[in-house]
Coordinates of C-alpha atoms in Angstrom, one line a residue:
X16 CA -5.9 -10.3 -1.9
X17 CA -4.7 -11.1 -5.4
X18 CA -5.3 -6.3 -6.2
X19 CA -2.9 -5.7 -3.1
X20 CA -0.4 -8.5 -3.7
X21 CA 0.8 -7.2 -7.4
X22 CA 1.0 -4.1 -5.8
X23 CA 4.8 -5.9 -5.3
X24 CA 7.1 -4.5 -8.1
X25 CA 7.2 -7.3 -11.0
X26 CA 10.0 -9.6 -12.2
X27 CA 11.6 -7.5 -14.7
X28 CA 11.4 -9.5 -18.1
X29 CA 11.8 -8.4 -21.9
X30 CA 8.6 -8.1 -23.6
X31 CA 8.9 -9.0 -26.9
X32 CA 5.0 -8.9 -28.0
X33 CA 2.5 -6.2 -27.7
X34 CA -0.9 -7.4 -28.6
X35 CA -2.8 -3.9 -30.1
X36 CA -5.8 -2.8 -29.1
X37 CA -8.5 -1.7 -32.0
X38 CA -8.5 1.9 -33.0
X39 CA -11.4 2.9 -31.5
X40 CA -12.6 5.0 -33.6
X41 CA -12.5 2.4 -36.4
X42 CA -13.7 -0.6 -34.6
X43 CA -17.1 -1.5 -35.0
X44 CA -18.8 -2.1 -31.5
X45 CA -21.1 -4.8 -30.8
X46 CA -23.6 -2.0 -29.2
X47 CA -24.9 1.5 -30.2
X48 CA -24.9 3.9 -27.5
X49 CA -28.5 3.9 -27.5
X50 CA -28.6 0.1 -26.5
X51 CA -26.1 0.6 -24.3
X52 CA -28.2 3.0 -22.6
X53 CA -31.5 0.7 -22.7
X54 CA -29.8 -1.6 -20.6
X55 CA -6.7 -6.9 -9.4
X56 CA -4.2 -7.5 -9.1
X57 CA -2.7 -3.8 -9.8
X58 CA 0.7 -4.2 -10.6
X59 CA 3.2 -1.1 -10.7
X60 CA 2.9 0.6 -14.6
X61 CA 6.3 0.2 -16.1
X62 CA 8.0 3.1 -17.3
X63 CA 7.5 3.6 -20.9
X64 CA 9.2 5.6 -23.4
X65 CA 7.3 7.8 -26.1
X66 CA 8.3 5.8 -29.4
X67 CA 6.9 7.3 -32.9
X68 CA 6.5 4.8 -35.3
X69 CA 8.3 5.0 -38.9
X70 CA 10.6 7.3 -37.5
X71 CA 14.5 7.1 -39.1
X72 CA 17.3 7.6 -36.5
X73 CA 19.7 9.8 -37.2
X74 CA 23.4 10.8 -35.4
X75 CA 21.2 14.0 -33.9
X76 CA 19.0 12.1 -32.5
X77 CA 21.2 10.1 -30.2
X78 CA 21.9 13.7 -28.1
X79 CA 18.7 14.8 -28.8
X80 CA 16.4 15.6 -25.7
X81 CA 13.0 13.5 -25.8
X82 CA 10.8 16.4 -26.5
X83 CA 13.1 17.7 -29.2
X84 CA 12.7 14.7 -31.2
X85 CA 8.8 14.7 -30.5
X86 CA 8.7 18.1 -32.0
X87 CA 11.2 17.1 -35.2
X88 CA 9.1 14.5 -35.7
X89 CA 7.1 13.5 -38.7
X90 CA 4.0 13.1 -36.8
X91 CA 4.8 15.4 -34.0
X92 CA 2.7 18.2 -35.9
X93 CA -0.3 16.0 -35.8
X94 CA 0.0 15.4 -32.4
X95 CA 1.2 18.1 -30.7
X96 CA -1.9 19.9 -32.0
X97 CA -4.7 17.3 -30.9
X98 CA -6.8 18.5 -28.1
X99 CA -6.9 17.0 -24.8
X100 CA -9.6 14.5 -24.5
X101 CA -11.9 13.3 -22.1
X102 CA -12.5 9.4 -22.5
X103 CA -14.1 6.8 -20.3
X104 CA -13.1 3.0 -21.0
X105 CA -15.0 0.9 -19.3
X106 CA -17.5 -2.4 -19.0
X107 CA -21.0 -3.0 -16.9
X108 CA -23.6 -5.1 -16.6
X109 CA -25.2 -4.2 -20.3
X110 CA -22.1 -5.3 -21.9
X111 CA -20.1 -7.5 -19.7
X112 CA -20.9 -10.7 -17.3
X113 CA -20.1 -10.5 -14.0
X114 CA -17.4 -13.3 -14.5
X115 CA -15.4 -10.4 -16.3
X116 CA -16.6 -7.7 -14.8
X117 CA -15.6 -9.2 -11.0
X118 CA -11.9 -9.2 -12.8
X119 CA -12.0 -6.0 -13.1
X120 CA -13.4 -4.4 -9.9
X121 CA -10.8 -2.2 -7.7
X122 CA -11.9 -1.5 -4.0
X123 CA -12.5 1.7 -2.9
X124 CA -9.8 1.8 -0.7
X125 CA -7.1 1.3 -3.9
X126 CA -8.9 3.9 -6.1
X127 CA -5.8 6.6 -5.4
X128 CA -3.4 4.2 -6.3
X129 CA -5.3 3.4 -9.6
X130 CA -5.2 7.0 -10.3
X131 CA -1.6 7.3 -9.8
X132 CA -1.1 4.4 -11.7
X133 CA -3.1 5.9 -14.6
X134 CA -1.6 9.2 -14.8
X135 CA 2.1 7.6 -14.7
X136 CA 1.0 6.7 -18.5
X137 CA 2.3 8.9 -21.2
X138 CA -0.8 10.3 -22.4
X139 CA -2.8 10.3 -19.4
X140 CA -3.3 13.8 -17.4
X141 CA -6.1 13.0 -14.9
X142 CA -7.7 10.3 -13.9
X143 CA -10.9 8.5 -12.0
X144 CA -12.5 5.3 -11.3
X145 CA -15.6 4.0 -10.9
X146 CA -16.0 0.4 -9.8
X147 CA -19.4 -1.2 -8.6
X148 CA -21.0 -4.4 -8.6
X149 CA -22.3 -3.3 -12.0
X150 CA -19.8 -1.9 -13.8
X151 CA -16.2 -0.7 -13.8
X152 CA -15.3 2.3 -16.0
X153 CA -12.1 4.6 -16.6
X154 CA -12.2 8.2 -17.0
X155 CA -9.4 9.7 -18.2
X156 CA -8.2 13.4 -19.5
X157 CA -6.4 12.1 -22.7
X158 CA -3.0 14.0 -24.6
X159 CA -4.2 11.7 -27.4
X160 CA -8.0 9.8 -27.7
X161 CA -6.0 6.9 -29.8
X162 CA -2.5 6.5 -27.4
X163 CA -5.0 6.8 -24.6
X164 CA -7.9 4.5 -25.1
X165 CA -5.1 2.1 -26.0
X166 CA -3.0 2.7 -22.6
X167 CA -5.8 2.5 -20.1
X168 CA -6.9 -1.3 -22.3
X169 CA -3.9 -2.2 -21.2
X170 CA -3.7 -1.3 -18.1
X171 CA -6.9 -2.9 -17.5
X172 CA -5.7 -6.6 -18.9
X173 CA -2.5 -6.1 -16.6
X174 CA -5.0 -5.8 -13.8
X175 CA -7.0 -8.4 -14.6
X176 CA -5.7 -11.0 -16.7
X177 CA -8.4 -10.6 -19.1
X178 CA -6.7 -10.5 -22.5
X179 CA -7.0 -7.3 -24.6
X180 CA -8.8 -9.2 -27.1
X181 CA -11.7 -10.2 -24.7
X182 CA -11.7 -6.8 -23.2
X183 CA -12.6 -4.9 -26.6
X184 CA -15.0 -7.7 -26.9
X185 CA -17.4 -6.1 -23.8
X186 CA -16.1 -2.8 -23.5
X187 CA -17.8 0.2 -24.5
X188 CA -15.4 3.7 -25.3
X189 CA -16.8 7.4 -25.3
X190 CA -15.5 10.5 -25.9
X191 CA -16.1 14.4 -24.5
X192 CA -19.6 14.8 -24.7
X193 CA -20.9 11.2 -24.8
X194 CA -18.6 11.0 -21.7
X195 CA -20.6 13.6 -20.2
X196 CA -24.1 13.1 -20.9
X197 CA -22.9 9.1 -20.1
X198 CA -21.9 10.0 -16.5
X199 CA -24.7 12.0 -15.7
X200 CA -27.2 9.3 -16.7
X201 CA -24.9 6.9 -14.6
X202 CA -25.6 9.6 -11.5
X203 CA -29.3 9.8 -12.5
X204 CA -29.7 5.8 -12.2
X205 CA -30.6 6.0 -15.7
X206 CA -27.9 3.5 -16.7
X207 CA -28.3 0.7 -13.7
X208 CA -29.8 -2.3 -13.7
X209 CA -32.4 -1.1 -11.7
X210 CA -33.8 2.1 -13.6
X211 CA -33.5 4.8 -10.9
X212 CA -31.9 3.0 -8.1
X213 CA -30.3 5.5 -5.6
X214 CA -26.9 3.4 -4.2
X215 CA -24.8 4.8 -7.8
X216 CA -25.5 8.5 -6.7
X217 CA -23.2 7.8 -3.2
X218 CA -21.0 5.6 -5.0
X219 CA -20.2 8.7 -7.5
X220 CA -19.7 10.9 -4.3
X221 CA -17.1 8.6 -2.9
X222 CA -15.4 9.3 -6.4
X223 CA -15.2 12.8 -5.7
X224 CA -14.1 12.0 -1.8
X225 CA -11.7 9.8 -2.4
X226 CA -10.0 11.7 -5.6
X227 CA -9.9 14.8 -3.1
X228 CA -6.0 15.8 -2.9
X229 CA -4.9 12.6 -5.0
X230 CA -2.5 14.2 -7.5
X231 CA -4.4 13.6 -10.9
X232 CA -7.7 13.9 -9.8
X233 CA -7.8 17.1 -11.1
X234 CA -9.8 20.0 -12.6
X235 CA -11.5 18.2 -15.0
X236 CA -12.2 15.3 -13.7
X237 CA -13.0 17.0 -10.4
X238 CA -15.9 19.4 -12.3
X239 CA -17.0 16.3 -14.4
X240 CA -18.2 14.1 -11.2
X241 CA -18.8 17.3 -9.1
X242 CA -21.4 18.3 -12.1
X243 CA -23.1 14.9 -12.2
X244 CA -23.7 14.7 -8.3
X245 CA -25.6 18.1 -8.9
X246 CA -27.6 16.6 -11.8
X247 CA -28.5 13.1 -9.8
X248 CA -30.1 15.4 -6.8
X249 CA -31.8 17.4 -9.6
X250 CA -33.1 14.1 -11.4
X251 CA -34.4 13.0 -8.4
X252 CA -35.6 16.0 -7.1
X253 CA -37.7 17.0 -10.6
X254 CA -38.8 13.8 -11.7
X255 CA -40.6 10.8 -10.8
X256 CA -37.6 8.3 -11.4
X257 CA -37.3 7.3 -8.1
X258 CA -40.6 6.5 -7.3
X259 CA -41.5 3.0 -7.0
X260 CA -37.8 1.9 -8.1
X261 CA -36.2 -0.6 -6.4
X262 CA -32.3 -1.0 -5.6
X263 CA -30.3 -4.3 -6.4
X264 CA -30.7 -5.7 -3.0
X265 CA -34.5 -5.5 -3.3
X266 CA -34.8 -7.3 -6.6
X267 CA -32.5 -9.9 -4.6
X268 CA -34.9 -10.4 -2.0
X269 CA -37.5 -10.5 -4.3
X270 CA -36.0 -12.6 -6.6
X271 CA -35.6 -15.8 -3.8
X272 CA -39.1 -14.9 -2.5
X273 CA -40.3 -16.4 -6.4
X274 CA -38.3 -19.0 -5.8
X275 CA -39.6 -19.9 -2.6
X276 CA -42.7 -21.6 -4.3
X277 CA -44.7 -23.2 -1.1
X278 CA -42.8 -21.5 1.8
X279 CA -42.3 -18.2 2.8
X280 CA -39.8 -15.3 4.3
X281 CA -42.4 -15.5 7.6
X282 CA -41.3 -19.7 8.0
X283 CA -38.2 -20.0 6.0
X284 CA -34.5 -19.3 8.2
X285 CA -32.4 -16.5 6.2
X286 CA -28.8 -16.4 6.7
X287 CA -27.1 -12.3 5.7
X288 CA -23.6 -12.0 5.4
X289 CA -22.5 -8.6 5.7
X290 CA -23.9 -5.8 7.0
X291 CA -22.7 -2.8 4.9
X292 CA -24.9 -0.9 2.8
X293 CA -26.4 -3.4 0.3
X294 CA -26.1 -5.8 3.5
X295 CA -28.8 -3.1 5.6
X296 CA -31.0 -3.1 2.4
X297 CA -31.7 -6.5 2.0
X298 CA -32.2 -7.0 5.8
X299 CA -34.9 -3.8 5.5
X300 CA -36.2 -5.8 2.4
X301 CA -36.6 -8.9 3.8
X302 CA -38.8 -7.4 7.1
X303 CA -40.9 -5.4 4.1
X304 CA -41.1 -9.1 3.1
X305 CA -42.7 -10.7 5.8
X306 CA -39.3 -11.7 7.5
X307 CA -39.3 -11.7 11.3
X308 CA -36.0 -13.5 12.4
X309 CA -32.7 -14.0 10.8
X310 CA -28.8 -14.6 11.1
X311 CA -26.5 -11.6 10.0
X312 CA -22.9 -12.0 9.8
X313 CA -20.4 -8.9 10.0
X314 CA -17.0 -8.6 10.8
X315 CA -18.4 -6.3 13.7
X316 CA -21.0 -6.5 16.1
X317 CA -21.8 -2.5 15.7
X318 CA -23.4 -2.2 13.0
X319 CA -25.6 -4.8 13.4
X320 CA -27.0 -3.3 16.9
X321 CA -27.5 -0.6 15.0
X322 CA -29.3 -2.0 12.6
X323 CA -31.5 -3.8 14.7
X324 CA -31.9 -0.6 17.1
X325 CA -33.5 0.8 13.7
X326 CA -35.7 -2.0 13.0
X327 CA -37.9 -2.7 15.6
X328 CA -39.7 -5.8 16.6
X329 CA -37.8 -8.0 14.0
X330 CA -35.2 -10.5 15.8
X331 CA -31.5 -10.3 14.3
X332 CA -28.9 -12.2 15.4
X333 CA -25.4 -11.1 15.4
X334 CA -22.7 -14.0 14.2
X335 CA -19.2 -13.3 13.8
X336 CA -17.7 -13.8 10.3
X337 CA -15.8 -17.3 11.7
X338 CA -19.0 -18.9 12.5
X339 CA -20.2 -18.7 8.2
X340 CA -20.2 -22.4 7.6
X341 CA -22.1 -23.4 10.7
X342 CA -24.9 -20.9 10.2
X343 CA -25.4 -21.5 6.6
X344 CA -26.1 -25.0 8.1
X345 CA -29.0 -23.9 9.4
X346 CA -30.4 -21.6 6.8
X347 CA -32.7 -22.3 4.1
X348 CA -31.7 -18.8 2.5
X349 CA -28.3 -17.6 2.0
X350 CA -27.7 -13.5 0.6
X351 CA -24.0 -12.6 0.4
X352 CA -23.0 -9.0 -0.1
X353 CA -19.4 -8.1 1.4
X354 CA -16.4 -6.9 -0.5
X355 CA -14.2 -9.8 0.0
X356 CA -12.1 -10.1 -3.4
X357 CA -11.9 -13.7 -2.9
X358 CA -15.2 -16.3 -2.6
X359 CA -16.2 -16.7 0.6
X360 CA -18.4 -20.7 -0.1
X361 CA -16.2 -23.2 -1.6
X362 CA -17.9 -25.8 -3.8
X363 CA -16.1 -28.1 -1.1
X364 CA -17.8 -26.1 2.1
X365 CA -21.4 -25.9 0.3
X366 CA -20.4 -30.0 -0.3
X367 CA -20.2 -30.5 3.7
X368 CA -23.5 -28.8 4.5
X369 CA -26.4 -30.7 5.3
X370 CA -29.5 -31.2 3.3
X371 CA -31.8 -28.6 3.7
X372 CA -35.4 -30.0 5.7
X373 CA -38.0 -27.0 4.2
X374 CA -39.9 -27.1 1.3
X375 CA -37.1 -25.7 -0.7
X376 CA -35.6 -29.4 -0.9
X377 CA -32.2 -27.5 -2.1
X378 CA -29.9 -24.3 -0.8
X379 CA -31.1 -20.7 -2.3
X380 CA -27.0 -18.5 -2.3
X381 CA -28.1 -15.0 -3.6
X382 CA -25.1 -13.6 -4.1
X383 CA -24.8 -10.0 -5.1
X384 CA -21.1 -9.0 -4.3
X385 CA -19.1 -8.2 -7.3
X386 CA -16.4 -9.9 -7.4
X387 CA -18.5 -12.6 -6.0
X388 CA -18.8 -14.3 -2.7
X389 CA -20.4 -17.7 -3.6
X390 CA -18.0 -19.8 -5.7
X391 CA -19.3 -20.6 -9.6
X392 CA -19.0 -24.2 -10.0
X393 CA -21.2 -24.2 -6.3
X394 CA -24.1 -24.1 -8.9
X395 CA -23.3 -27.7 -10.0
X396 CA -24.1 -29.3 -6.9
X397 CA -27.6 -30.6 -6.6
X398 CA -28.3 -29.7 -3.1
X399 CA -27.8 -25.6 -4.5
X400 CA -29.0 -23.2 -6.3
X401 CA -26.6 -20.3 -7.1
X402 CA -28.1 -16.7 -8.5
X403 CA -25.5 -13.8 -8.8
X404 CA -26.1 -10.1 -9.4
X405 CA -26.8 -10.9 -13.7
X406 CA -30.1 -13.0 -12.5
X407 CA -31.9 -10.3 -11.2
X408 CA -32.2 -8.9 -14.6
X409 CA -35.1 -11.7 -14.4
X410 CA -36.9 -9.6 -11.9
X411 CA -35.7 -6.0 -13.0
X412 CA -37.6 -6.7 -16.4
X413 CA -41.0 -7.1 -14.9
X414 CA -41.7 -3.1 -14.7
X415 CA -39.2 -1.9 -17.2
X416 CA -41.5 -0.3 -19.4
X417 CA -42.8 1.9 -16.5
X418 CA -39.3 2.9 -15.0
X419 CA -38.4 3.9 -19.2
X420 CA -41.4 5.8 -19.2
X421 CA -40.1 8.0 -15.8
X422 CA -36.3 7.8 -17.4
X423 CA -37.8 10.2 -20.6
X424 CA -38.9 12.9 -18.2
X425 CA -34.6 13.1 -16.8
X426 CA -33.6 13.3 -20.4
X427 CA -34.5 17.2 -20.6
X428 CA -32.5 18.1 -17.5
X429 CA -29.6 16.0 -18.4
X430 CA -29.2 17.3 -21.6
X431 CA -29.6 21.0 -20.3
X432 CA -26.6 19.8 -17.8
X433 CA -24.4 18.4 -20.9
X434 CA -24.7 22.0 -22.1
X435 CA -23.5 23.7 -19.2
X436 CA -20.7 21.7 -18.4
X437 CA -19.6 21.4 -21.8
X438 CA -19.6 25.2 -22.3
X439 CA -17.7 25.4 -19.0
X440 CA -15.1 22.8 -20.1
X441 CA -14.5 24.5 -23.3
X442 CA -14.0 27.3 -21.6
X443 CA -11.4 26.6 -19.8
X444 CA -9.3 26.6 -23.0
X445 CA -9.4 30.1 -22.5
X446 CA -7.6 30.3 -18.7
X447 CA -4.0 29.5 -20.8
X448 CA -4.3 33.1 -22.5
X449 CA -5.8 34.6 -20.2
X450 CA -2.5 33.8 -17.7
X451 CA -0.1 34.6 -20.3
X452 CA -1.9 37.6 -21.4
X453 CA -1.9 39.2 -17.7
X454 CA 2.1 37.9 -17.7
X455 CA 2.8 40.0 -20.3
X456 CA 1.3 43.0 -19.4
X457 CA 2.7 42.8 -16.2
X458 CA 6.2 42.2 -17.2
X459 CA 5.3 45.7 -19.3
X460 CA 4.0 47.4 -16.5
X461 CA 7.1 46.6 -14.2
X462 CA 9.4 47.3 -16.5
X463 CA 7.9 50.8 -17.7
X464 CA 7.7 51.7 -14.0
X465 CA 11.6 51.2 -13.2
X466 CA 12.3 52.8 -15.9
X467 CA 10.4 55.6 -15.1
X468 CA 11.5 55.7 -11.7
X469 CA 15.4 55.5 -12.6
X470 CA 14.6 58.8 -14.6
X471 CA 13.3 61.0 -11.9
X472 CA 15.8 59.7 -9.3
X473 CA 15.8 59.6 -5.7
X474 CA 14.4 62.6 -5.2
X475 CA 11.0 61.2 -4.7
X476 CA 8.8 60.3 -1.2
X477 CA 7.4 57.1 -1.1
X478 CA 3.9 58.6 -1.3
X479 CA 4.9 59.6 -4.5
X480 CA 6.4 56.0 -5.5
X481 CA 2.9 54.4 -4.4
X482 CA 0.8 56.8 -6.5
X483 CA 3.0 55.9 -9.6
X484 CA 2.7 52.4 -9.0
X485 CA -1.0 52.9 -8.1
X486 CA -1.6 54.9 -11.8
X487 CA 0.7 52.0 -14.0
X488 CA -1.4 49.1 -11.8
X489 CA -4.7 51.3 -13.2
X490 CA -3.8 51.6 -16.2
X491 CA -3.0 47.5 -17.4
X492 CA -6.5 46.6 -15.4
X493 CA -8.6 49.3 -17.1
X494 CA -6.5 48.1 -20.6
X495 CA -7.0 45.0 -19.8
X496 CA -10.6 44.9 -18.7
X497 CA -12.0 44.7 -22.2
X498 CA -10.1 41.4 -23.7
X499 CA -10.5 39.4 -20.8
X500 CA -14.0 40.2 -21.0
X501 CA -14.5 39.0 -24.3
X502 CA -12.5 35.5 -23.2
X503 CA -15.3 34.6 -21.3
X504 CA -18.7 33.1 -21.8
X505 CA -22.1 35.0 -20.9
X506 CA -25.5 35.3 -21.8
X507 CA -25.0 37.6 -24.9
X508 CA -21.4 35.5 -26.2
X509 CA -21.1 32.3 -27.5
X510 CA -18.5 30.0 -26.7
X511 CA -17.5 29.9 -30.7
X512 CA -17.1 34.0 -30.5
X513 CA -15.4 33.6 -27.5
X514 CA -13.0 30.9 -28.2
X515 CA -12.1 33.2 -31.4
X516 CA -11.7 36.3 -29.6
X517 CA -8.7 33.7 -27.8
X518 CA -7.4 32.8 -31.1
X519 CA -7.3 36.9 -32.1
X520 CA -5.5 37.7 -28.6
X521 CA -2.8 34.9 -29.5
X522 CA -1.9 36.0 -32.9
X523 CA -2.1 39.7 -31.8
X524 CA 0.1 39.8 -28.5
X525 CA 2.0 36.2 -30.1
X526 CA 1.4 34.5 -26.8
X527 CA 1.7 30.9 -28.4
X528 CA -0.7 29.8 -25.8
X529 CA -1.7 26.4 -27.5
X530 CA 1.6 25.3 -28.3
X531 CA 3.1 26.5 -25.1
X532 CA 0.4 24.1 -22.8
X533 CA 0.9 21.6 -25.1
X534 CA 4.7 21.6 -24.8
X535 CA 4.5 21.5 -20.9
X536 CA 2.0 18.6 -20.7
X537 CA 4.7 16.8 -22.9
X538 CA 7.7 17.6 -21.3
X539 CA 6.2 16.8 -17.9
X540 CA 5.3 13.6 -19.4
X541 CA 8.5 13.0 -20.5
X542 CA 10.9 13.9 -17.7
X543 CA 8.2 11.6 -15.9
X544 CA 9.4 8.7 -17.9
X545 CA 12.8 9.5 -17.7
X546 CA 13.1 9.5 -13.8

């Protein structure tokens, strides 16, 4: 596996280049977000060191801690005081083909190490993936929206080979609440190829159960997918989106039944390999279809009893995985939809088969599996026919404008969900002072109650000790009760009144909250760099 083998630590070599990615926020994309939403090789990241450009060296700065010369800094004011960001970087089947996109994709099983990877980077302080067949998109808590955007480009051309050039070319960047509302309509099926499929709602539960105790999969990120698993269920649950939808592995199947002209799924021999959870789907597709008998090929024989325990008077045969070439032999229909990271049917294997005798005259591969199973240059042979996972777009458009129609009624609820998780985002800004504020009071309170205690002596019981400490413990909660009201959000506060009642509470008690986070993130960073 090309992902797993540059997990191997890279010849060390002097890079001379650096080929920059656009400023984002000065590039013009090839796609709006509104048409955007009408349609491996992971090698270890290299430690790198926070550089500031047009900055002149002097004899200080050669004893100079990292973080002091961030703060002396010409441009350290600007950039100490930009807000954390949340970002997602990322490519799918509206913007990308799946020749790029197959580049990109990062099994499930390597997410963590993604992550980690990710959040080694000097402005990146969480992390999470998302990789299916039809996309594969970065989320990231960003230091800096520029430095980040521009980190996580590159990290992605490391992984793939795809230059940065060609990767600005198809991907799409959005910031804090486009991320948001993005995500959720990405839970809601709203942003699939097919409109309202279910399969992206589990997928962005594995997010959240994988990234579960994987350091950088944190708060943010955590709340962010958390939130958008609740508005999915609620889509579903409140609208008609899912009615009538299909997934990807039914537009497969019915994608080769138009192709099967004179024959049939009842007379023509149909060949499945793998039996995972698009593999189940277009089994249960293909008996909806008419299909009575067919080959499936796993690595286990498991799954496959227990698929054909659930469907009932419909012959499936169980192959092992080594047997591939001599049941596509025999089949008229091939649908391929494993994980493998590497093609399965070589242009040379497909070569060797023999003709097929049905109607057909030549070999149907569906292949769905991103990165593909079914090699691309099989398509050139006359005795195939190769459609991937970007062909069923030809069967997806047939009842688009219906599935749009159902996709208005989700809009209501997902903005409504935007709004609550922005406001409880935001708020969060507030948890810093909040901390600091109780710190300081308590250092007060500790310090009042030895002193008062070293006055009186030792004549004192203990009973009387605890009733002291009781009264000074009352007295900072009951003071305190008030302003730590008024840092959080309700019915009757805004999060505008509440985030300047934070402001007043720093420059009254001078807790330096902002600076202070800022300065840890940063140092962290750094010390991360340096070890």
């Amino acid at each position: 596996m090309a992902f797993a083998a540059s997990l191997l630590p890279p010849p060390i070599a002097k890079r001379t280049t650096i080929v920059p990615c656009p400023c984002p926020s000065r590039v013009s994309f090839k796609i709006t977000r509104s048409q955007l939403l009408s349609q491996r090789n992971l090698s270890l990241n290299p430690r790198c060191q926070l550089v500031l450009p047009n900055e002149k060296i002097d004899s200080t700065a050669l004893t100079a801690s990292p973080l002091q010369l961030l703060k002396s800094s010409s441009s350290a004011n600007r950039y100490t005081k930009e807000k954390s960001s949340i970002v997602v970087i990322g490519l799918n089947v509206h913007t990308a083909p799946v020749k790029i996109r197959e580049k990109l994709a990062i099994s499930e099983e390597l997410w963590p190490q993604a992550i980690s990877e990710l959040c080694t980077m000097n402005h990146i302080e969480e992390a999470a993936v998302l990789s299916t067949c039809n996309r594969m998109e970065v989320y990231v808590v960003a230091l800096s929206q520029n430095r980040g955007v521009k980190e996580v480009t590159e990290w992605m051309s490391k992984i793939s080979g795809i230059p940065v050039s060609d990767l600005c070319e198809h991907r799409f960047v959005l910031y804090n609440k486009d991320v948001t509302q993005h995500l959720f309509e990405v839970a809601a099926g709203l942003n699939s190829l097919v409109l309202g499929e279910g399969q992206i709602l589990s997928q962005v539960k594995q997010v959240v159960k994988v990234g579960q105790g994987v350091a950088g999969f944190d708060r943010k990120m955590s709340g962010l997918f958390k939130h958008a698993i609740t508005v999915g269920k609620r889509v579903r649950s409140e609208t008609n989106i899912a009615s009538g939808s299909v997934s990807v592995s039914a537009a497969a199947v019915e994608l080769a039944s138009r192709k099967l002209t004179e024959s049939s799924y009842a007379t023509a021999r149909v060949l499945v390999v793998g039996a995972g959870k698009m593999g189940k789907l277009v089994i249960k597709h293909l008996v909806a279809k008419g299909c009575k008998n067919m080959v499936v090929l796993n690595k286990t024989k498991e799954r496959v009893a227990a698929i054909r325990e659930e469907l009932k008077n419909v012959e499936i045969i169980y192959k092992p995985l080594s047997e591939m070439l001599a049941c596509a032999a025999e089949a008229d229909i091939v649908f391929t939809c494993t994980s493998s990271e590497t093609p399965l049917f070589l242009k040379e294997h497909v070569e060797m088969l023999p003709t097929v005798q049905s109607e057909l005259g030549t070999r149907l591969f569906i292949d769905i599996s991103v990165p593909r199973n079914v090699e691309q240059c099989v398509s050139d042979l006359e005795t195939a026919v190769v459609y991937n996972v970007d062909d069923l777009k030809e069967v997806v458009a047939a009842n688009k404008e219906d599935r749009l129609q159902k996709a208005m009624e989700a809009q209501p609820i997902i903005l409504e969900e935007v709004n609550k998780f922005e406001a409880w985002k935001d708020s969060l800004e507030t948890v810093p002072t909040i901390k600091r504020l109780k710190d300081n009071s308590e250092r007060i309170r500790d310090a009042e109650l030895n002193k008062c205690l070293s006055k009186i002596g030792d004549d004192i019981s203990e009973k009387s000790k605890k009733a002291i400490y009781d009264l000074s413990v009352g007295i900072v909660k009951k003071m305190l009760r008030g302003p730590m009201e008024h840092l959080r959000c309700n019915d009757t506060r805004t999060l505008d009144e509440t985030l300047e009642n934070m402001r007043a509470l720093n420059r009254m008690f001078d807790l330096g909250t902002d600076e202070s986070v800022l300065e840890q993130k940063f140092r962290a960073k750094v010390e991360q760099a340096r070890n």
